[in-house]
Coordinates of C-alpha atoms in Angstrom, one line a residue:
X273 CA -36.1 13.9 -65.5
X274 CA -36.6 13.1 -61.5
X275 CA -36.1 9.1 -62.7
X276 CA -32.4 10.0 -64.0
X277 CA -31.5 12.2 -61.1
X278 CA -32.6 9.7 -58.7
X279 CA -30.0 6.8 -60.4
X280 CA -27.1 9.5 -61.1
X281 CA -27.6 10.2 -56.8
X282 CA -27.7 6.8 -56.2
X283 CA -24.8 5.4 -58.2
X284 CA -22.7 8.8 -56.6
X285 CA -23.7 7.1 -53.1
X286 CA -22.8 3.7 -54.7
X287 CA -19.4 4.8 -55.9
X288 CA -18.7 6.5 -53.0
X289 CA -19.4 4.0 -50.6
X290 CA -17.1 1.6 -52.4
X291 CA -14.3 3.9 -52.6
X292 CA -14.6 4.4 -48.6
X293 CA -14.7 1.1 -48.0
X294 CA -11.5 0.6 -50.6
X295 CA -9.8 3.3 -48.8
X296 CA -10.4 1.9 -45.5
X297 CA -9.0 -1.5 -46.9
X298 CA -5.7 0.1 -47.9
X299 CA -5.3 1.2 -44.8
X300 CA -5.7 -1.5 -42.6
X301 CA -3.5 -3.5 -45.1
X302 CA -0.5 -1.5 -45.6
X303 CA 1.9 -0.4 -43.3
X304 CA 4.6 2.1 -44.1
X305 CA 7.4 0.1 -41.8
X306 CA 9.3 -2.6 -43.4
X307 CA 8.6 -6.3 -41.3
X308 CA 10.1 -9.4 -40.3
X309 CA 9.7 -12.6 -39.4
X310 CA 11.0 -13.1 -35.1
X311 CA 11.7 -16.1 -33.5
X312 CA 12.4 -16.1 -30.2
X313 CA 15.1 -17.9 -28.4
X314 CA 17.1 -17.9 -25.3
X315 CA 21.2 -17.8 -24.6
X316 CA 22.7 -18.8 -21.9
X317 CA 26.7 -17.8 -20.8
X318 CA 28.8 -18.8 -17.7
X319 CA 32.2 -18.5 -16.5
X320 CA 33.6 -19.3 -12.9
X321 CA 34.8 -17.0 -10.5
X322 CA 35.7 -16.6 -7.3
X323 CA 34.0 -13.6 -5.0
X324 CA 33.2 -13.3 -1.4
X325 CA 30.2 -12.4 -0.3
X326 CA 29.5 -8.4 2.0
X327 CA 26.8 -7.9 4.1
X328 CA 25.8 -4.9 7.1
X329 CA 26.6 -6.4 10.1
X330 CA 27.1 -5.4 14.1
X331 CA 28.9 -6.8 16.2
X332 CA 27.3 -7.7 20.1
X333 CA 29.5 -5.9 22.0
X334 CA 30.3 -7.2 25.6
X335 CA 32.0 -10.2 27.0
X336 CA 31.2 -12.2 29.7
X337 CA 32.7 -14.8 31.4
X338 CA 31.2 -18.6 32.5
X339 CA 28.8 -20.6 30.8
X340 CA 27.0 -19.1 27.0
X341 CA 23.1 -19.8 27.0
X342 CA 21.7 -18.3 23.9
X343 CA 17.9 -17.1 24.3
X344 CA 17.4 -16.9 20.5
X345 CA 18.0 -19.4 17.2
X346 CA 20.7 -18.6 14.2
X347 CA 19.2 -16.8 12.0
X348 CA 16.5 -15.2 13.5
X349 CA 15.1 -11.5 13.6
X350 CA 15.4 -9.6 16.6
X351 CA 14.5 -6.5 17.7
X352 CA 16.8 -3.3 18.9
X353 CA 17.0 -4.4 22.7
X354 CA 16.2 -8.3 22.8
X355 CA 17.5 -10.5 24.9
X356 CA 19.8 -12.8 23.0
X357 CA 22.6 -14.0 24.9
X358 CA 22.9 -15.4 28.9
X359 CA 26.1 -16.3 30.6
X360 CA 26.1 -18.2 33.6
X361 CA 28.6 -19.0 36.2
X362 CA 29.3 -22.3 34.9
X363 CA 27.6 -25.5 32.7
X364 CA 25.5 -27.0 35.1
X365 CA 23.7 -23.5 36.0
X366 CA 22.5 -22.5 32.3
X367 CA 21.3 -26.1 31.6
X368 CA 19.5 -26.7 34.6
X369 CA 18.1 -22.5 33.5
X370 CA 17.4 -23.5 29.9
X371 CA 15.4 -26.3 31.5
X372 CA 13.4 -24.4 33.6
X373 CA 12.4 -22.3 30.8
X374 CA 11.2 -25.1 28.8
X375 CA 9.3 -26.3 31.6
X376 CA 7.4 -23.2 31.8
X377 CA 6.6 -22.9 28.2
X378 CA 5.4 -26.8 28.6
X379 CA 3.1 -25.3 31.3
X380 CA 1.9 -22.1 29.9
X381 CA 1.4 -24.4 27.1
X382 CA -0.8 -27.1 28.8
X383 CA -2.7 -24.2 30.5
X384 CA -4.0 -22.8 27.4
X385 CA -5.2 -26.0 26.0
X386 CA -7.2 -26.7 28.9
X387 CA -8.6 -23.1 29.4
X388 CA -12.5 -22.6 29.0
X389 CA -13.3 -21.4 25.6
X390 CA -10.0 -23.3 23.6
X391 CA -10.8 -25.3 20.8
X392 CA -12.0 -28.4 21.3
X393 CA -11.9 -31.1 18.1
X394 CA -14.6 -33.4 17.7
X395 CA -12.6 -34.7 14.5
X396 CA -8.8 -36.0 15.3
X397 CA -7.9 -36.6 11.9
X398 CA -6.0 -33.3 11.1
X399 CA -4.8 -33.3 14.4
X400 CA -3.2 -36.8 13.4
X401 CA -2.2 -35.4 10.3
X402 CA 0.1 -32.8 11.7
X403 CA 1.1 -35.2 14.3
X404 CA 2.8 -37.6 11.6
X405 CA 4.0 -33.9 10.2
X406 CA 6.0 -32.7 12.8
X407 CA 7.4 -36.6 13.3
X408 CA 8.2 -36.1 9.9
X409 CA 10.2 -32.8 10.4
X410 CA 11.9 -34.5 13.2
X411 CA 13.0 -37.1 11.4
X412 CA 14.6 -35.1 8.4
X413 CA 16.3 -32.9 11.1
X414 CA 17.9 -36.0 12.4
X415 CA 19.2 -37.2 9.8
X416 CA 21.3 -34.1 8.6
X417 CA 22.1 -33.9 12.4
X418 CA 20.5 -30.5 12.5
X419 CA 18.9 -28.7 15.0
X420 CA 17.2 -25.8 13.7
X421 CA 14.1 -25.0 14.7
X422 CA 13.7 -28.2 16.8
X423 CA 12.3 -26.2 19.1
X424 CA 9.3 -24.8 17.4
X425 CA 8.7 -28.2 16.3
X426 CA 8.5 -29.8 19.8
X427 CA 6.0 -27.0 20.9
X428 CA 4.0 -27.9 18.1
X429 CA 4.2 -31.7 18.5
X430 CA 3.5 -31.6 22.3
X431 CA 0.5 -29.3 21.6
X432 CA -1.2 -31.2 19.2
X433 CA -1.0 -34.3 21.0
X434 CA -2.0 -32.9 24.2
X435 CA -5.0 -31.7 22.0
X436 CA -5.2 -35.1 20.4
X437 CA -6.1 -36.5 23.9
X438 CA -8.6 -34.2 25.3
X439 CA -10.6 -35.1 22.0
X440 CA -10.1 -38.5 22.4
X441 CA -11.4 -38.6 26.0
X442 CA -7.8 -40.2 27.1
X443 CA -7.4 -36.9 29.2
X444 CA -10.0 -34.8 31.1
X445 CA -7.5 -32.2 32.2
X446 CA -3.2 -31.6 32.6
X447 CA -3.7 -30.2 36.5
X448 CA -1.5 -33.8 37.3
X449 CA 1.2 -32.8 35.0
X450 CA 0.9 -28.7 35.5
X451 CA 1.4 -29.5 39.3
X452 CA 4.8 -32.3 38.4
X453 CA 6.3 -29.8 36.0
X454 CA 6.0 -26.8 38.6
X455 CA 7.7 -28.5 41.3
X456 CA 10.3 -29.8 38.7
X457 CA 11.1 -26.3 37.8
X458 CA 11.1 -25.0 41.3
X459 CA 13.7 -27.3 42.3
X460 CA 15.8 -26.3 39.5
X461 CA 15.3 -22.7 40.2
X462 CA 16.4 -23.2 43.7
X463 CA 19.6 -22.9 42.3
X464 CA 19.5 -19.2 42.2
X465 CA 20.6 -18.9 38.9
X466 CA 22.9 -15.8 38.6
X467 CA 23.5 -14.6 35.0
X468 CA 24.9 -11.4 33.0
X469 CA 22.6 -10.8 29.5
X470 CA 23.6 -9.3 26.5
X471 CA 20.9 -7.3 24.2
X472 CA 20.9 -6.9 20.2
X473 CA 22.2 -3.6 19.4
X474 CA 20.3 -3.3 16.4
X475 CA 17.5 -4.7 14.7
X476 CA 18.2 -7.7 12.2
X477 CA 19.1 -11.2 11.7
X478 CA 21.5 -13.0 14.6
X479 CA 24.4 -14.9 14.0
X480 CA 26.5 -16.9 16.5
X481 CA 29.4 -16.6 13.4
X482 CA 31.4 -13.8 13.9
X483 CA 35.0 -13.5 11.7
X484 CA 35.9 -10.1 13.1
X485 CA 35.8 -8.7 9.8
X486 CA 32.5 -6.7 10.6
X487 CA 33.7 -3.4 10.6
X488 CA 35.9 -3.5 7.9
X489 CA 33.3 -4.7 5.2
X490 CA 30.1 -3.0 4.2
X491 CA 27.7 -2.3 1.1
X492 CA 29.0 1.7 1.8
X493 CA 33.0 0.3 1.6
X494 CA 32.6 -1.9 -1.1
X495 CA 32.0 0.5 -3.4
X496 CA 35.3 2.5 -2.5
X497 CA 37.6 -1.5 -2.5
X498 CA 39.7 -1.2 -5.3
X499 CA 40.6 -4.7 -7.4
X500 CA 43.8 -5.4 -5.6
X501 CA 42.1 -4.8 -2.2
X502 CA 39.0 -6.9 -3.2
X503 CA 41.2 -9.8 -4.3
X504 CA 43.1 -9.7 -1.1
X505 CA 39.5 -10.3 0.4
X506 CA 38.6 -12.9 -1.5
X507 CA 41.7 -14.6 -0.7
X508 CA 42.1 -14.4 3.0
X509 CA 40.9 -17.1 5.2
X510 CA 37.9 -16.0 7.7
X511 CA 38.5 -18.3 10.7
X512 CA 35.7 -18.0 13.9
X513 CA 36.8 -15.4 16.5
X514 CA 35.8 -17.3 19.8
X515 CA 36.1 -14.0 21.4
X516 CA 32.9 -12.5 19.6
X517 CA 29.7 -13.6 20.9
X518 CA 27.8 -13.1 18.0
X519 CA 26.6 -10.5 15.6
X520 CA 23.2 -8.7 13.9
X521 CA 23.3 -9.1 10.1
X522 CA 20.7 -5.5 9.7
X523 CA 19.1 -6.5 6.8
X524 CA 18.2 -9.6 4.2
X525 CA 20.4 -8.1 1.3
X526 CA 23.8 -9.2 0.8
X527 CA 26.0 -8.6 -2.6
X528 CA 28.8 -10.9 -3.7
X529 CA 31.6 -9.1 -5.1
X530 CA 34.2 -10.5 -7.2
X531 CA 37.3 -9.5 -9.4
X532 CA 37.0 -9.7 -13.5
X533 CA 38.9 -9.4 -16.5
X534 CA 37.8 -6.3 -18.6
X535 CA 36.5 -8.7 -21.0
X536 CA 34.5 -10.8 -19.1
X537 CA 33.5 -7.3 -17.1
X538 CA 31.9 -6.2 -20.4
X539 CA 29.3 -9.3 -20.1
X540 CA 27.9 -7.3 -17.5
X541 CA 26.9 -4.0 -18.9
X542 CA 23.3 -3.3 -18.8
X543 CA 21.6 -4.8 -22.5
X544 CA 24.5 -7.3 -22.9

C-alpha cells in the first residue's frame, strides 16, 4: 500500500512539473500583440529658400575722430567693460602704438622663457614639431590672404623657437635682445601717443561689421515680423555703415528666418 502511494505522489510531482514547465513555455512564446517585420530606412527632402539670418546684437556707442586701432580680433569674446577700440590722432601714431605693444609682449615674452624655474627641453623634437606647425598655419593663412589669428600664431612661433635655442645651447640668455627691443619701444613711445578708447557695452562676441540694423532686429522681434515684413528683410540690401565702429553679437545663437508657402510650411511641423 506505501509502494502505490509513493508512485501516485511521484507521478502527481511528475505531471505537475511538466505542466509548469508547459505553462511557462506558452508564455514566453506567445504574445497577445500582433507583429511585423521593420526595416529601417532613411528619407531625405529639400527645397531652396531664401532667409536672412537674426541675431542679439549691440551696437559700440561713441565716435571718435583720427586714426581706428582695434585692441581685439573679429570674432572674439569680450567682457562687459574691455577695451576694444583706440583712436589716435592720425596713422602714423596708432601704428607706431600697435608696435610698441608688440614689442612689449615680445619682451614679457622673452622674459618668461628665460626666468629660473621655466621649462627647460632636453628633447627639441616636439618643439620642432610645432615649429613646422605654426609655419604650417602661416602658410594656409597666406594663401586665403587671411589674417585671423596671425597674431596668436606669431606668439607661439617666436616662443617656441626662442625655446628651441636655449635647448640647443645657440642661446644662453635674451638680456641682448630684451635691452634692443626696450629701447626700440621707448623711442616709439616718445611720441606721446594721445588716444580716446572705446569699451564693450556688453559681454559677447565683437564685430567690426555693423549694418545699422541692430536695433531693429532681434530673437524677441522676430517672433512679432509678420510675412510681408520678413520678406522685406530678406530683400533689402545690408551695406557697411562706416559710421559704426563695431558691435557685440551677446550670444553664439543665431536663427535664420525665412518666408514659406503653407505647403512647404507643413514640412515643418513637429513628427513630419
Amino acid at each position: 500500500m506505501g509502494n502505490w502511494t509513493g508512485r501516485i505522489v511521484s507521478v502527481l510531482a511528475v505531471l505537475f512539473l511538466l505542466i509548469y514547465a508547459g505553462y511557462q513555455a506558452y508564455r514566453y512564446t506567445y504574445t497577445p500583440y500582433r507583429t511585423e517585420t521593420a526595416y529601417e530606412y532613411t528619407v531625405s527632402d529639400t527645397f531652396q529658400t531664401k532667409g536672412i539670418i537674426i541675431r542679439d546684437e549691440v551696437l559700440v556707442e561713441g565716435v571718435c575722430n583720427g586714426a581706428l586701432s582695434y585692441c581685439v580680433e573679429e570674432g572674439e569674446k569680450v567682457k562687459k567693460g574691455t577695451e576694444i577700440i583706440r583712436y589716435y590722432d592720425n596713422e602714423n601714431q596708432a601704428r607706431d602704438a600697435a608696435h610698441a605693444e608688440i614689442l612689449e609682449q615680445e619682451i614679457e615674452l622673452l622674459k618668461d622663457i628665460q626666468a629660473p624655474g621655466a621649462s627647460r627641453y632636453a628633447n627639441n623634437e616636439p618643439l620642432s614639431g610645432q615649429i613646422d606647425e605654426q609655419i604650417g598655419k602661416l602658410v594656409d593663412l597666406s594663401s586665403v590672404n587671411s589674417a585671423v589669428g596671425i597674431n596668436d600664431i606669431r606668439s607661439s612661433l617666436l616662443e617656441n623657437i626662442s625655446k628651441r635655442q636655449l635647448s640647443v645651447r645657440e642661446e644662453d640668455n635674451f638680456d641682448h635682445r630684451i635691452a634692443l627691443l626696450e629701447e626700440e619701444k621707448q623711442l616709439l613711445q616718445n611720441n606721446s601717443f594721445e588716444n580716446e578708447s572705446l569699451y564693450s557695452p556688453a559681454r559677447g562676441y565683437f564685430s567690426r561689421y555693423s549694418d545699422g540694423c541692430e536695433g531693429e532686429f532681434s530673437s524677441a522681434k522676430m517672433f512679432d515680423m509678420s510675412a510681408d515684413e520678413l520678406f522685406s528683410a530678406i530683400e533689402r540690401e545690408y551695406p557697411l555703415n562706416h559710421n559704426m565702429p563695431g558691435k557685440i553679437m551677446t550670444d553664439h545663437v543665431w536663427y535664420f528666418a525665412m518666408v514659406v508657402s503653407d505647403e512647404d510650411g507643413e514640412r515643418f511641423r513637429p513628427g513630419r
